[in-house]
PDB file of C-alpha atoms in Angstrom:
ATOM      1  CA  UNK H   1      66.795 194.475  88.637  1.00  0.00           C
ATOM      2  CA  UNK H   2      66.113 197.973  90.559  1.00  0.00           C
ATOM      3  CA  UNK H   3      67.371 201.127  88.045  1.00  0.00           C
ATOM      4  CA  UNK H   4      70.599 202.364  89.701  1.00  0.00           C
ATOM      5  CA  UNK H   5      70.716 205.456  91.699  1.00  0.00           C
ATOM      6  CA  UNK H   6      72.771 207.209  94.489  1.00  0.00           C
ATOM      7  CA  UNK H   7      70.442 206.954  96.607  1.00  0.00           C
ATOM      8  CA  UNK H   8      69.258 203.805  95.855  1.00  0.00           C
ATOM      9  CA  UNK H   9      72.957 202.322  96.204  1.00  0.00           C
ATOM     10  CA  UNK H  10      73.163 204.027  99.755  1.00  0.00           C
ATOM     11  CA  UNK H  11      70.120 202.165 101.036  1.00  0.00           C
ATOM     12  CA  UNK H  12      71.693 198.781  99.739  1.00  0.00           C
ATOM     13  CA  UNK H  13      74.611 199.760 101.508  1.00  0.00           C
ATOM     14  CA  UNK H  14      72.605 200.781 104.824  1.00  0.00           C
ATOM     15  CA  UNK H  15      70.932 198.025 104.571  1.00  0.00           C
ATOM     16  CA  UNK H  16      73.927 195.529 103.905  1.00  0.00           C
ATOM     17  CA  UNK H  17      74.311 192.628 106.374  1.00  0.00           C
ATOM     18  CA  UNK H  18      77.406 190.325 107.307  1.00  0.00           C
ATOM     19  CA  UNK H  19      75.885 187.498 105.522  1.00  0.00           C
ATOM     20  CA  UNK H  20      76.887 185.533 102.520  1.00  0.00           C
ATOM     21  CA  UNK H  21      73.768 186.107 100.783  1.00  0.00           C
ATOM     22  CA  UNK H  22      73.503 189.726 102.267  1.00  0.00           C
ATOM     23  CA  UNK H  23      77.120 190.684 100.382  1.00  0.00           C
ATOM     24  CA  UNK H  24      76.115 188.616  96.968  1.00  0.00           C
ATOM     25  CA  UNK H  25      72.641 189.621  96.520  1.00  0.00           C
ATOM     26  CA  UNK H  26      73.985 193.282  96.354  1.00  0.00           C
ATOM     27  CA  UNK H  27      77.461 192.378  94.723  1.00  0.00           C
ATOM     28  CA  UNK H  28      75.061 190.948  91.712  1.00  0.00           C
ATOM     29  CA  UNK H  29      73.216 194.121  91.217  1.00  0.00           C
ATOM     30  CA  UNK H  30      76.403 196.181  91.362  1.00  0.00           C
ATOM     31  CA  UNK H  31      77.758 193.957  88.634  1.00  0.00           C
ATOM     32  CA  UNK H  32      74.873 194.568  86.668  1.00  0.00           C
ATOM     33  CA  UNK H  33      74.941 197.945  87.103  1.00  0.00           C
ATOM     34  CA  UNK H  34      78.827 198.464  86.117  1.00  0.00           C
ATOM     35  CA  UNK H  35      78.499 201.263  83.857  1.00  0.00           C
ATOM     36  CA  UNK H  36      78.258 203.236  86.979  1.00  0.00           C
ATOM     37  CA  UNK H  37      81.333 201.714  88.695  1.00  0.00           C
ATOM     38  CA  UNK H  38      83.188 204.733  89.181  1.00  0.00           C
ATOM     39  CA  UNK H  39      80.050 206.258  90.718  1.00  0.00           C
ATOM     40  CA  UNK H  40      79.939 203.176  92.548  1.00  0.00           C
ATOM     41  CA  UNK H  41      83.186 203.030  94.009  1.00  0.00           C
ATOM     42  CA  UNK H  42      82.945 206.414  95.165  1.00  0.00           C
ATOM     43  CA  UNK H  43      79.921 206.010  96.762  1.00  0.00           C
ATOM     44  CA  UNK H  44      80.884 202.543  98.580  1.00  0.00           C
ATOM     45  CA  UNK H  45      84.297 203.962  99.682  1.00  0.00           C
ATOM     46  CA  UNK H  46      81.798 207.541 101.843  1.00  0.00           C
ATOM     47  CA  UNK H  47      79.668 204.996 102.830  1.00  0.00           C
ATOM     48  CA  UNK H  48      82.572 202.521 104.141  1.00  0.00           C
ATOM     49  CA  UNK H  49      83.941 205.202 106.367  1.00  0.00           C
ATOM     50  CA  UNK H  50      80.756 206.323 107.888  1.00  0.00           C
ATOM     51  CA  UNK H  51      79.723 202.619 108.984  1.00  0.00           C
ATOM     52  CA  UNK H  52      79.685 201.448 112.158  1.00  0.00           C
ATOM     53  CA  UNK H  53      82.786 200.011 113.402  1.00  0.00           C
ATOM     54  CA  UNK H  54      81.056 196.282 112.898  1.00  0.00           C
ATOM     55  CA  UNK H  55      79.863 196.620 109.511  1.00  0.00           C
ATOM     56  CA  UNK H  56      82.991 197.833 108.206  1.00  0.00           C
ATOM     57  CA  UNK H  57      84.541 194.442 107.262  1.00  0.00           C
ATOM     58  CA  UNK H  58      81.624 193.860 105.325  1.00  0.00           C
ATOM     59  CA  UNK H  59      82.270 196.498 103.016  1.00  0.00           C
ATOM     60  CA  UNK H  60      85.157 194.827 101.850  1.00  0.00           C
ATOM     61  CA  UNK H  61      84.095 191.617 101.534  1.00  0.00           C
ATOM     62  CA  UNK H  62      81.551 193.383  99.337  1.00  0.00           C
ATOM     63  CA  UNK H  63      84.621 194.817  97.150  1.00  0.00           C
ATOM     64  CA  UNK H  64      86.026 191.505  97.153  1.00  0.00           C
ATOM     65  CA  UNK H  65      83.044 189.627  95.897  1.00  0.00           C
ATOM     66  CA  UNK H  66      82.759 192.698  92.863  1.00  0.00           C
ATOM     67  CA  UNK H  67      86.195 192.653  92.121  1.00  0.00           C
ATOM     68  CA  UNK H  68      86.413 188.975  91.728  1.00  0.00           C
ATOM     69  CA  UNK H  69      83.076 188.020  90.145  1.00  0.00           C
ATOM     70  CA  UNK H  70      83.130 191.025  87.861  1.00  0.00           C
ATOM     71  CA  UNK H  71      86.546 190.374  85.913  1.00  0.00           C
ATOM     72  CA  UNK H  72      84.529 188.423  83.670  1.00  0.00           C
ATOM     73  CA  UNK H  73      82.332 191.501  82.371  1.00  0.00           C
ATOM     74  CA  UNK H  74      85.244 193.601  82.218  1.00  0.00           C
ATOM     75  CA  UNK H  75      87.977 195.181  84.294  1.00  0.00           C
ATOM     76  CA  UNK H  76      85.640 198.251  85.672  1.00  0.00           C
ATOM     77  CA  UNK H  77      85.157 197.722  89.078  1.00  0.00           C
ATOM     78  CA  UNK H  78      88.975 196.487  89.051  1.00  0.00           C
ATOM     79  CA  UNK H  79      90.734 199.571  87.638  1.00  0.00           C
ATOM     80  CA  UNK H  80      88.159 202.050  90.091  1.00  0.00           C
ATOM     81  CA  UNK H  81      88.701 200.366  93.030  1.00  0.00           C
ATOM     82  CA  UNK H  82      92.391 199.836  92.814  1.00  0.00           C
ATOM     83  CA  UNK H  83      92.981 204.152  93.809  1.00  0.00           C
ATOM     84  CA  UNK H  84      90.357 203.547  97.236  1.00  0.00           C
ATOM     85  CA  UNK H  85      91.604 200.147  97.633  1.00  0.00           C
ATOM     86  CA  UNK H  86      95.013 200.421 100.008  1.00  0.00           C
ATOM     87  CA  UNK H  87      93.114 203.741 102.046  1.00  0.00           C
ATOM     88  CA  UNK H  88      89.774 201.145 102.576  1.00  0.00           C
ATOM     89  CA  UNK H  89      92.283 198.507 103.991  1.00  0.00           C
ATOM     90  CA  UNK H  90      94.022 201.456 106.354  1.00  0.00           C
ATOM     91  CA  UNK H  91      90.687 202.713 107.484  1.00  0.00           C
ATOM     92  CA  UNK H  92      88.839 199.042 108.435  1.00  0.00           C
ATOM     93  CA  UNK H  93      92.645 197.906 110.087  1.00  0.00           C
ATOM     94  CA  UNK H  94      92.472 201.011 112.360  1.00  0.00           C
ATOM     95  CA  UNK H  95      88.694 201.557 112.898  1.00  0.00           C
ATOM     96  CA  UNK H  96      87.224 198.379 112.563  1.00  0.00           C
ATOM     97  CA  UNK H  97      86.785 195.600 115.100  1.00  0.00           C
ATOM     98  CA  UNK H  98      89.200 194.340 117.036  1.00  0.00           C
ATOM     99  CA  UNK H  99      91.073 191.132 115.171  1.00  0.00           C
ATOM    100  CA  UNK H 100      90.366 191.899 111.456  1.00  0.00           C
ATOM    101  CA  UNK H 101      93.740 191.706 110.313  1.00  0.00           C
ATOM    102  CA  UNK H 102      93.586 188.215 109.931  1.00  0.00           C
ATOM    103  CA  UNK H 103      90.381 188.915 107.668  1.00  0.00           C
ATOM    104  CA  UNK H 104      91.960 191.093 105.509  1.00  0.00           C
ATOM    105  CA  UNK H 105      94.835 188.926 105.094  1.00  0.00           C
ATOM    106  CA  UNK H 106      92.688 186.175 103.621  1.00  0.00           C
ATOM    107  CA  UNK H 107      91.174 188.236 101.510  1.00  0.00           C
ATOM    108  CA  UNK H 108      94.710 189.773 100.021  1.00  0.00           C
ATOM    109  CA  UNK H 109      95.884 185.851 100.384  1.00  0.00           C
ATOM    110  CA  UNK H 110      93.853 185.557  97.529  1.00  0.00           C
ATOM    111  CA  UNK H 111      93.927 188.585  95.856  1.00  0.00           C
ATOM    112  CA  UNK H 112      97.975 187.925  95.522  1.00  0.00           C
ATOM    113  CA  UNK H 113      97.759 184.176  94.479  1.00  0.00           C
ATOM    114  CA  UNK H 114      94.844 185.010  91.455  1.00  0.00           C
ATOM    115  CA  UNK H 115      96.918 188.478  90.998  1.00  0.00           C
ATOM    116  CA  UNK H 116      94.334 190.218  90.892  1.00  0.00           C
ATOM    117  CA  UNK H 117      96.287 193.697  90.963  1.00  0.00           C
ATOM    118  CA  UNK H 118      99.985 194.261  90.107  1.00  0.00           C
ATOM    119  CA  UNK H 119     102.563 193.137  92.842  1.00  0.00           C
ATOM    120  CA  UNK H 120     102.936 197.049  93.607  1.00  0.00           C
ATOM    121  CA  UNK H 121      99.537 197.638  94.955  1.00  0.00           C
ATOM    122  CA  UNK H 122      99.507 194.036  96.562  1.00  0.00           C
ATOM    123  CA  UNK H 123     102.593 195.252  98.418  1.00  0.00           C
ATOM    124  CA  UNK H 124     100.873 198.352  99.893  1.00  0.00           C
ATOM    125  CA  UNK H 125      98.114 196.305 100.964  1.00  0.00           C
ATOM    126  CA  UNK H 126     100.371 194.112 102.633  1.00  0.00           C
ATOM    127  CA  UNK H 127     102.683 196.787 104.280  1.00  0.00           C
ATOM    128  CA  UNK H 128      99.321 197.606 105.739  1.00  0.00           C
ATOM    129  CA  UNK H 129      98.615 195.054 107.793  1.00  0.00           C
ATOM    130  CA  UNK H 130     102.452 195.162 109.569  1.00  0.00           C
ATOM    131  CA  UNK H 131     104.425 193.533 106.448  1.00  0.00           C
ATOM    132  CA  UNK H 132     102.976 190.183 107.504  1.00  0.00           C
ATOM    133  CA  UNK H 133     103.958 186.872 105.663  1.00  0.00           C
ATOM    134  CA  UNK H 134     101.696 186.234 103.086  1.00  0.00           C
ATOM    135  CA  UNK H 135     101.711 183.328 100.339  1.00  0.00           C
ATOM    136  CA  UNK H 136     103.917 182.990  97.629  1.00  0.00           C
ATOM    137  CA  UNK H 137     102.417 185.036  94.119  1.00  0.00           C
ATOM    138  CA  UNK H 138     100.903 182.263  91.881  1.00  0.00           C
ATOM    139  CA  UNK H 139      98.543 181.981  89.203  1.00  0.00           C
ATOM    140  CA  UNK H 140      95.157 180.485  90.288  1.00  0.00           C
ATOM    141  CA  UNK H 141      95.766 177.293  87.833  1.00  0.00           C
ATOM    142  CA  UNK H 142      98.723 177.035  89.083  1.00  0.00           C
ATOM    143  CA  UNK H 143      98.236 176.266  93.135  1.00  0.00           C
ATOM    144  CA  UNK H 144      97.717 172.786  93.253  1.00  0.00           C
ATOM    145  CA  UNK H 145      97.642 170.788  96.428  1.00  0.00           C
ATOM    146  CA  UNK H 146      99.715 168.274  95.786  1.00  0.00           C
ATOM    147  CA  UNK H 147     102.749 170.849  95.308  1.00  0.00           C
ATOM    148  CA  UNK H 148     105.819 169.466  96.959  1.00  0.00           C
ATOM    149  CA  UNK H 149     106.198 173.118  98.994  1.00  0.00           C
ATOM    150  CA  UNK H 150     102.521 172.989  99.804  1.00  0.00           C
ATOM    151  CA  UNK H 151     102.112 172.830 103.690  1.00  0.00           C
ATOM    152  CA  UNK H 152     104.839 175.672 104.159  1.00  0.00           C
ATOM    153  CA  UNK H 153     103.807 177.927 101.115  1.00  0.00           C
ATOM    154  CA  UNK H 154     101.480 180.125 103.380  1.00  0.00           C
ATOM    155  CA  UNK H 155     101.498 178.308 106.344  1.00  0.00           C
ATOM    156  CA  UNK H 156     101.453 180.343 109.631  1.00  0.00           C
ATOM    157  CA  UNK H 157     105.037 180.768 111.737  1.00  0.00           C
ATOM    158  CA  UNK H 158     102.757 179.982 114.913  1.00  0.00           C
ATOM    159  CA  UNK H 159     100.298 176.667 114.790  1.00  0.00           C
ATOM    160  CA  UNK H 160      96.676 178.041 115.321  1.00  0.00           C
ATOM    161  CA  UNK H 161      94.809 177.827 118.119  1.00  0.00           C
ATOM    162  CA  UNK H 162      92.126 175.046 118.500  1.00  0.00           C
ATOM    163  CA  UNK H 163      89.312 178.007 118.364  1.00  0.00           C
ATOM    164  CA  UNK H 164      90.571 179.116 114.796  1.00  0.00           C
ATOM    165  CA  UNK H 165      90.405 175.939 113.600  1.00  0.00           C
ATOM    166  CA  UNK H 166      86.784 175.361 114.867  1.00  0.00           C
ATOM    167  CA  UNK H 167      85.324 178.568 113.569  1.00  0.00           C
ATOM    168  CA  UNK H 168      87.087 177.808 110.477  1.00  0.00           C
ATOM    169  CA  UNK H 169      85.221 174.703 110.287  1.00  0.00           C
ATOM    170  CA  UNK H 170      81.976 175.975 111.124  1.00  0.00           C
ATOM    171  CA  UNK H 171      82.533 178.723 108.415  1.00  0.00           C
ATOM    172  CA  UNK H 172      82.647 175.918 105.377  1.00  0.00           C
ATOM    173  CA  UNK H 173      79.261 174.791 107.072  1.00  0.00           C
ATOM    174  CA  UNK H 174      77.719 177.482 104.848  1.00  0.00           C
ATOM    175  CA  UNK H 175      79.899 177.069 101.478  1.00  0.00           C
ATOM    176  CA  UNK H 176      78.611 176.905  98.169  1.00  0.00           C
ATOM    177  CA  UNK H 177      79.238 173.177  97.535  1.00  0.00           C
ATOM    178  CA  UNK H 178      75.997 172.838 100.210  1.00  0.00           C
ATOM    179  CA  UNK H 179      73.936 175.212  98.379  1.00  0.00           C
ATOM    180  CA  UNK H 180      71.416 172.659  97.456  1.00  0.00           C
ATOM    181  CA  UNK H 181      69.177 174.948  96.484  1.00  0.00           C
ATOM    182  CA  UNK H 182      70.962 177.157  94.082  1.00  0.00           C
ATOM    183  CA  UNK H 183      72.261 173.826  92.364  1.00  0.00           C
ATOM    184  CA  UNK H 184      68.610 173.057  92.144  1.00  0.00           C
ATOM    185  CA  UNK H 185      68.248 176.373  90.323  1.00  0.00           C
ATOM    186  CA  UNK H 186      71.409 175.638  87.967  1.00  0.00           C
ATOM    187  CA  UNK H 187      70.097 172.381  87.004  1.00  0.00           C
ATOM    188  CA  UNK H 188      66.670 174.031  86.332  1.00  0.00           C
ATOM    189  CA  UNK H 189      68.001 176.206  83.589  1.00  0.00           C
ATOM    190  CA  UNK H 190      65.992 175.942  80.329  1.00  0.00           C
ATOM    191  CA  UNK H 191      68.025 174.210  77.943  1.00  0.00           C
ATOM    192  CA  UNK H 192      67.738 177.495  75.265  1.00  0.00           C
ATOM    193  CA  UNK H 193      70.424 179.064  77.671  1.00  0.00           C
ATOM    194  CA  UNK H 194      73.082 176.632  77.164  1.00  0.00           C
ATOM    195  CA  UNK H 195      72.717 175.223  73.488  1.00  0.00           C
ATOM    196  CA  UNK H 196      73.142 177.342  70.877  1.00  0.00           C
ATOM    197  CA  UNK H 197      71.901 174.906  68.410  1.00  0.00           C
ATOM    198  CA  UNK H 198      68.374 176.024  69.698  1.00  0.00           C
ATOM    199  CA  UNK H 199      68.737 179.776  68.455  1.00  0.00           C
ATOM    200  CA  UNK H 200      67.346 178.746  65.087  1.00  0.00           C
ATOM    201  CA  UNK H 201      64.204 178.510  67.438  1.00  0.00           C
ATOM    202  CA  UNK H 202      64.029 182.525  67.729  1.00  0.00           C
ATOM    203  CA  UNK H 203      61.703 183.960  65.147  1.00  0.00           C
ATOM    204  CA  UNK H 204      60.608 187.472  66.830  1.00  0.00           C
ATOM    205  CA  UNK H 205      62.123 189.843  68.632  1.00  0.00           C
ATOM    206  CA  UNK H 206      59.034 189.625  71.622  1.00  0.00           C
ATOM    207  CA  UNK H 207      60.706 185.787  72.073  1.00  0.00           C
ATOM    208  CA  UNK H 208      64.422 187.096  71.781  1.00  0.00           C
ATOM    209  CA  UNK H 209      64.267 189.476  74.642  1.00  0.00           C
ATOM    210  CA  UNK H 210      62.818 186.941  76.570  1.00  0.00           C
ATOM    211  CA  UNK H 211      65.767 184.723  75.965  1.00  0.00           C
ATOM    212  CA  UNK H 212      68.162 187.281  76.485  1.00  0.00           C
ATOM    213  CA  UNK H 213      67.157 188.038  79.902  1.00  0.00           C
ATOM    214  CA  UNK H 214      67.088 184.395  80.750  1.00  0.00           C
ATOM    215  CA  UNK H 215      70.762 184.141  79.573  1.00  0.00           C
ATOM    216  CA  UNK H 216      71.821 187.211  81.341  1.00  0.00           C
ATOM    217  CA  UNK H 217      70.447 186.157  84.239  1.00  0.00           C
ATOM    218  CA  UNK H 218      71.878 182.523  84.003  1.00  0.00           C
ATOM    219  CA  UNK H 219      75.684 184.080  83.429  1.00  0.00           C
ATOM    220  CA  UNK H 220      74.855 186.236  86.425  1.00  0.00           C
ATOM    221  CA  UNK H 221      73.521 182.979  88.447  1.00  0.00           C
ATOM    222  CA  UNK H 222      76.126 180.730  87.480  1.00  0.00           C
ATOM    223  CA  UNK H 223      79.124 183.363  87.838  1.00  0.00           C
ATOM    224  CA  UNK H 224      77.656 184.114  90.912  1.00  0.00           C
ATOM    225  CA  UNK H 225      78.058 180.349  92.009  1.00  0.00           C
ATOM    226  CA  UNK H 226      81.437 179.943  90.476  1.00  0.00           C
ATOM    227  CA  UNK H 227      82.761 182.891  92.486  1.00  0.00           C
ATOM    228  CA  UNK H 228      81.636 181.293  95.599  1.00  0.00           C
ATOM    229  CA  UNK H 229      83.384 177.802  94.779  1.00  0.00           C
ATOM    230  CA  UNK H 230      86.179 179.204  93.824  1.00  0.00           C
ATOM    231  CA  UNK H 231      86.251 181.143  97.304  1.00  0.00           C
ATOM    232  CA  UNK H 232      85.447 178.000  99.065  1.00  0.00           C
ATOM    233  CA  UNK H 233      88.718 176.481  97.420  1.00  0.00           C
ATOM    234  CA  UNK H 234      90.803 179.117  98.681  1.00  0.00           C
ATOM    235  CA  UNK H 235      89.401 178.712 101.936  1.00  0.00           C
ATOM    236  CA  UNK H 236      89.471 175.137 102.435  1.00  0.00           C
ATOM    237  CA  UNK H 237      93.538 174.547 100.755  1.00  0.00           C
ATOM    238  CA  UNK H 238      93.939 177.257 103.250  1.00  0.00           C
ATOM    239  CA  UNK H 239      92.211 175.109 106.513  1.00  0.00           C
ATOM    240  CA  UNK H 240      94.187 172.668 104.664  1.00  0.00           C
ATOM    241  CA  UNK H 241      97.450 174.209 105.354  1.00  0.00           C
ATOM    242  CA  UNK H 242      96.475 175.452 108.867  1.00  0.00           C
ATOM    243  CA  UNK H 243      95.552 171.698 110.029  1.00  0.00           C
ATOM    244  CA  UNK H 244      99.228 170.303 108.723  1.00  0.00           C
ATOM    245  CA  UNK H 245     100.446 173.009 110.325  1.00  0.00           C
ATOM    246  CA  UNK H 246      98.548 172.296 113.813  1.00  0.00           C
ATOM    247  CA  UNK H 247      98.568 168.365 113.067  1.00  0.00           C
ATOM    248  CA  UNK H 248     102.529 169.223 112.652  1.00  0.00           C
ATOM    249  CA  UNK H 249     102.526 171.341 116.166  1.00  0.00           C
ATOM    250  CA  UNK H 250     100.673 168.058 118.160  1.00  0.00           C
ATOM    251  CA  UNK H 251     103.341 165.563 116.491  1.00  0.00           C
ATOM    252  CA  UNK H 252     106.083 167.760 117.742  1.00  0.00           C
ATOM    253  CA  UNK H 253     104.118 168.334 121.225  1.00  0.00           C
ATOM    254  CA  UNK H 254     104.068 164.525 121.515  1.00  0.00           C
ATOM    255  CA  UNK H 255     107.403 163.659 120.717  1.00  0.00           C
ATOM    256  CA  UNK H 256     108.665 166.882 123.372  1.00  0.00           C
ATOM    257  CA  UNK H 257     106.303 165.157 126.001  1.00  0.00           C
ATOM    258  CA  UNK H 258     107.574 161.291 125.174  1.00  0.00           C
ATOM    259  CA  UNK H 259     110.840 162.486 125.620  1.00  0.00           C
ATOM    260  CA  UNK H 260     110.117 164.547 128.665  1.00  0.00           C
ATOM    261  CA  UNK H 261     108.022 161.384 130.229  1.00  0.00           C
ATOM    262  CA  UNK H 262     111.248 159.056 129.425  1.00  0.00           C
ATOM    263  CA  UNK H 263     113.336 161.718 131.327  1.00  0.00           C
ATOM    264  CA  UNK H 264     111.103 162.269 134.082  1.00  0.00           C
ATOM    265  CA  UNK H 265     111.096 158.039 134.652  1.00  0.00           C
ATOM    266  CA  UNK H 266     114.636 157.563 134.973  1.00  0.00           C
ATOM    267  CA  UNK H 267     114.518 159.913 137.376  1.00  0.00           C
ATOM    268  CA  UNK H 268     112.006 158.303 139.554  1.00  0.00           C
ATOM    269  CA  UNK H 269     113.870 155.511 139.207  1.00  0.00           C
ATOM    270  CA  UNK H 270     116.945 156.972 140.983  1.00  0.00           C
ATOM    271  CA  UNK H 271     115.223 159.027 143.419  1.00  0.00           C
ATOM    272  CA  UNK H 272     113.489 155.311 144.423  1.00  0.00           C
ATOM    273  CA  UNK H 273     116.534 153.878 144.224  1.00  0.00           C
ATOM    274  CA  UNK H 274     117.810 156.281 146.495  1.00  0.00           C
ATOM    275  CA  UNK H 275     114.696 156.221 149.025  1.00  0.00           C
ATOM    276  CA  UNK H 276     115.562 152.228 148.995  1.00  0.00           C
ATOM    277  CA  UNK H 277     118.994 152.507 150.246  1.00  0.00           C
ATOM    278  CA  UNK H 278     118.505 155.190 152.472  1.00  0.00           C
ATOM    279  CA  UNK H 279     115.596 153.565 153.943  1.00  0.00           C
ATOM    280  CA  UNK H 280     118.336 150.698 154.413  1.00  0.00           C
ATOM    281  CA  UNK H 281     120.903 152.261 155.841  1.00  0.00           C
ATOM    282  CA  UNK H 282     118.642 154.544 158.345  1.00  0.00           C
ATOM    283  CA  UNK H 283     117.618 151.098 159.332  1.00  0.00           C
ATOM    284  CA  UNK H 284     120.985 149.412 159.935  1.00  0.00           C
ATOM    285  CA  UNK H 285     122.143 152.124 161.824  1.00  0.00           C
ATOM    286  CA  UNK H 286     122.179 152.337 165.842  1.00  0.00           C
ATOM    287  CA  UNK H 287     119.141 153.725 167.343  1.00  0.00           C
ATOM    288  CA  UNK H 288     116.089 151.844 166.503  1.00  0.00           C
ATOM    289  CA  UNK H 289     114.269 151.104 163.207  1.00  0.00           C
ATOM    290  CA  UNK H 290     113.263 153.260 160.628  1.00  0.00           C
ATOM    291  CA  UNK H 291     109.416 154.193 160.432  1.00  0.00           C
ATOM    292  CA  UNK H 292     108.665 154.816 156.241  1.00  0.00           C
ATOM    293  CA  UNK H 293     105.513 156.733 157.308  1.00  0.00           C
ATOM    294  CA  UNK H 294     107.694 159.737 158.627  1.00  0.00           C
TER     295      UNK H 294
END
């Protein structure tokens, strides 16, 4: 990878897209380049607040994707960004696009269920975006979907509109389970980065380099990929949740509207009823018959 610089991190940032790939590609080489995550942070956080008011999401989905997929290496990025963090949610809820507080309360969804920072930092985040309702604080192992609270855990007060459910589809259109081709590359690793019987195979130090950049960049490929499945969990138990909720919202719709269609019937019936006997008696009464057409 590129030797890390200043400058060289603010033309990543510059040129940083809204893309998966866009937001990976550089979370990996900040990752690799951790040593330098105070540097880093500092730099992403200027950069954040001098973006244009539709690229400013982006830079925390960027954050997210560091702070989550680097906790592996070692709790740098974790620790810097946690003093930025609640200012970098303030800034992109006032000066970013209009509707990205439901954004950043996915993203702190899952921040709060994998606990990634301690409830007192989770709470500023949340106080942030208007105190709203966010799910209950669980271990990652331990949300499971076939918990007995698990359609009203986080489920929204309000049943979503058919639009959010739609763009929430087409969003998983794009997950990592579909990414044929980086499975292609995971399958494709050499079988010296995953056995460590084969080490005996390493007589030189020419060879052992060479193997040690293949690993590295195998943990790097396959944390990478894990990251992204694990994101695609969260964000499909969460579609999960929204669609009992909205299935939920139609049951109740139809029952209102069986009920109102039963009530609406009977009276027909007695407004007919009454036509009928008026009809009748306009009929039986002096003065000629009674025309129904009037």
């Amino acid at each position: 990878m590129s030797a890390f610089s200043e400058a060289a991190l603010e033309k990543k940032l510059s040129e940083l897209s809204n893309s998966q790939q866009s937001v990976q590609t550089l979370s990996l080489w900040l990752i690799h380049h951790r040593k330098h995550s105070k540097t880093i942070v500092n730099v992403w956080f200027s950069e954040l607040r001098k973006a244009q008011v539709s690229r400013k999401l982006t830079f925390l989905y960027l954050a997210n994707d560091v702070i989550q997929n680097s906790k592996r290496k070692g709790p740098e990025f974790t620790q810097d960004f946690a003093p930025v963090i609640v200012d970098a949610f303030k800034h992109v809820y006032r000066e970013g696009e209009e509707g990205c507080k439901k954004q950043l309360g996915r993203v702190l969804s899952i921040w709060q269920e994998r606990t990634v920072y301690e409830n007192n930092l989770l709470d500023q985040l949340s106080q942030v975006l208007d105190g709203e309702k966010k799910a209950k604080k669980r271990s990652y192992e331990e949300i499971q979907p076939d918990d007995e609270d698990f359609a009203s855990q986080s489920s929204p007060a309000e049943p979503p509109q058919t639009a959010e459910l739609i763009r929430a589809l087409q969003e998983l259109e794009n997950a990592a389970s579909g990414d044929s081709v980086l499975r292609q590359r995971i399958s494709s690793l050499p079988a010296e980065v995953q056995d460590t019987s084969l080490l005996h195979r390493i007589t030189d130090k020419e060879s052992g380099e060479r193997l040690s950049r293949l690993v590295e960049e195998a943990c790097m490929l396959l944390a990478d990929y894990s990251g992204r499945l694990a994101a695609e969990i969260d964000d499909r138990k969460q579609l999960t949740r929204t669609l009992t909720v909205f299935l939920q919202s139609q049951k109740d719709g139809l029952a209102q509207n069986e009920q109102k269609l039963e009530e609406y019937k009977r009276k027909l019936a007695r407004v007919t009823q009454v036509r009928k006997e008026l009809r009748s008696r306009l009929n039986n009464l002096p003065g000629g018959h009674y025309n129904s057409s009037n």
